[in-house]
CSV table of C-alpha atoms in Angstrom, one decimal:
chain,number,residue,atom,x,y,z
X,418,MET,CA,66.5,-3.6,81.0
X,419,ALA,CA,68.2,-5.2,77.9
X,420,THR,CA,71.6,-5.1,77.2
X,421,GLU,CA,72.9,-4.6,73.4
X,422,ILE,CA,76.2,-5.4,72.3
X,423,GLU,CA,77.1,-4.4,68.4
X,424,LEU,CA,80.3,-5.3,66.9
X,425,LYS,CA,81.3,-3.6,63.5
X,426,ALA,CA,84.0,-5.5,61.6
X,427,TRP,CA,85.6,-5.5,58.3
X,428,VAL,CA,85.2,-8.7,56.0
X,429,ASP,CA,87.1,-9.0,52.9
X,430,ASP,CA,84.4,-11.2,51.0
X,431,PRO,CA,80.5,-9.8,52.0
X,432,GLU,CA,79.0,-12.4,49.7
X,433,LYS,CA,80.6,-15.3,51.3
X,434,THR,CA,80.0,-14.0,55.0
X,435,ARG,CA,76.4,-13.5,53.7
X,436,ALA,CA,76.2,-17.1,52.5
X,437,LEU,CA,77.7,-18.1,55.7
X,438,ILE,CA,75.1,-16.3,57.8
X,439,ASP,CA,72.1,-17.5,55.6
X,440,SER,CA,73.4,-21.5,56.4
X,441,LEU,CA,73.3,-20.6,60.1
X,442,ALA,CA,70.2,-18.5,60.6
X,443,GLN,CA,66.3,-18.2,59.1
X,444,SER,CA,65.2,-14.9,57.6
X,445,GLU,CA,62.1,-13.6,59.9
X,446,GLY,CA,61.7,-11.0,56.9
X,447,THR,CA,62.3,-7.9,56.2
X,448,TYR,CA,60.9,-4.2,57.5
X,449,GLU,CA,61.4,-0.5,56.2
X,450,LYS,CA,62.6,2.2,58.9
X,451,PHE,CA,62.3,5.7,58.5
X,452,ASP,CA,64.5,7.7,60.8
X,453,THR,CA,64.1,11.5,62.1
X,454,TYR,CA,67.0,12.8,64.3
X,455,TRP,CA,66.4,15.8,66.6
X,456,ARG,CA,68.7,18.1,68.6
X,457,TRP,CA,68.9,21.1,70.7
X,458,SER,CA,70.9,24.0,68.6
X,459,THR,CA,74.2,23.5,70.4
X,460,ASP,CA,74.6,27.4,70.3
X,461,ASP,CA,72.4,28.4,72.8
X,462,PRO,CA,74.4,27.5,76.3
X,463,LYS,CA,71.0,27.1,78.2
X,464,ASN,CA,70.0,23.8,76.1
X,465,PRO,CA,73.3,21.7,76.2
X,466,PRO,CA,73.3,19.0,73.5
X,467,LEU,CA,71.6,15.6,74.6
X,468,GLY,CA,74.1,13.3,74.1
X,469,SER,CA,73.6,12.1,70.5
X,470,GLY,CA,70.3,13.5,70.5
X,471,VAL,CA,67.0,11.8,70.1
X,472,ARG,CA,65.8,9.2,67.2
X,473,VAL,CA,62.2,9.0,65.9
X,474,ARG,CA,62.1,5.8,64.3
X,475,LYS,CA,59.0,4.6,62.2
X,476,GLU,CA,59.2,0.9,61.5
X,477,ILE,CA,56.7,-0.7,58.9
X,478,ARG,CA,57.0,-4.4,59.5
X,479,ARG,CA,54.0,-6.7,57.6
X,480,GLY,CA,51.9,-3.9,57.3
X,481,ASN,CA,52.0,-2.7,61.2
X,482,THR,CA,53.8,0.7,61.8
X,483,THR,CA,55.5,0.9,65.3
X,484,GLY,CA,56.8,4.6,66.8
X,485,ILE,CA,60.4,3.8,68.5
X,486,ILE,CA,62.1,6.5,70.5
X,487,THR,CA,65.9,6.2,71.0
X,488,PHE,CA,68.3,8.2,72.9
X,489,LYS,CA,72.1,7.6,73.7
X,490,ASN,CA,75.0,9.0,75.5
X,491,LYS,CA,78.2,8.2,73.9
X,492,GLU,CA,81.6,7.8,75.4
X,493,VAL,CA,85.4,6.2,74.7
X,494,ARG,CA,87.0,4.1,77.3
X,495,ASP,CA,90.3,2.6,76.4
X,496,GLY,CA,89.9,3.3,72.8
X,497,ILE,CA,86.3,1.4,72.6
X,498,GLU,CA,82.9,3.4,71.7
X,499,ILE,CA,80.4,2.6,74.7
X,500,ASN,CA,76.8,3.4,73.6
X,501,ASP,CA,74.3,3.8,76.7
X,502,GLU,CA,71.3,3.4,74.8
X,503,ARG,CA,67.7,4.0,76.1
X,504,GLU,CA,64.6,2.9,73.8
X,505,PHE,CA,60.7,3.1,74.3
X,506,GLU,CA,57.6,2.8,71.8
X,507,VAL,CA,54.7,5.7,71.3
X,508,SER,CA,51.5,4.9,70.1
X,509,ASP,CA,51.7,8.4,67.5
X,510,THR,CA,55.3,9.5,66.4
X,511,SER,CA,53.6,13.0,65.1
X,512,VAL,CA,52.1,13.6,68.6
X,513,PHE,CA,56.0,13.0,70.2
X,514,GLU,CA,57.8,15.3,67.5
X,515,GLU,CA,55.6,17.7,68.5
X,516,LEU,CA,56.5,17.8,72.1
X,517,LEU,CA,60.0,17.7,70.7
X,518,LYS,CA,58.9,20.8,68.9
X,519,ARG,CA,57.8,22.6,72.2
X,520,LEU,CA,60.9,21.3,74.1
X,521,GLY,CA,63.1,23.3,71.5
X,522,LEU,CA,64.7,20.6,69.6
X,523,SER,CA,64.7,20.7,65.4
X,524,PRO,CA,65.0,18.0,63.1
């Protein structure tokens, strides 16, 4: 399983930072993404929240659509946010969303 490490940082001059990144790397293109977040109702004690819920992403790149499902657990250790994130692809996001509905989740 791959490990993703993400750093969020404040920059004083975004354009200068973008120019530096552009000088170091070549763009592989752009893509569109459409996210829907699904959760159980936190009012129901039989169905506690599932970490951060489930994200269903439709990603369109070079005319191809990919369905990517993501779920994660967030915790804070020594003041640092740690996300244990799991991700997999599905061939049909609408079928997967129907499963989520049947399991009692809602967008």
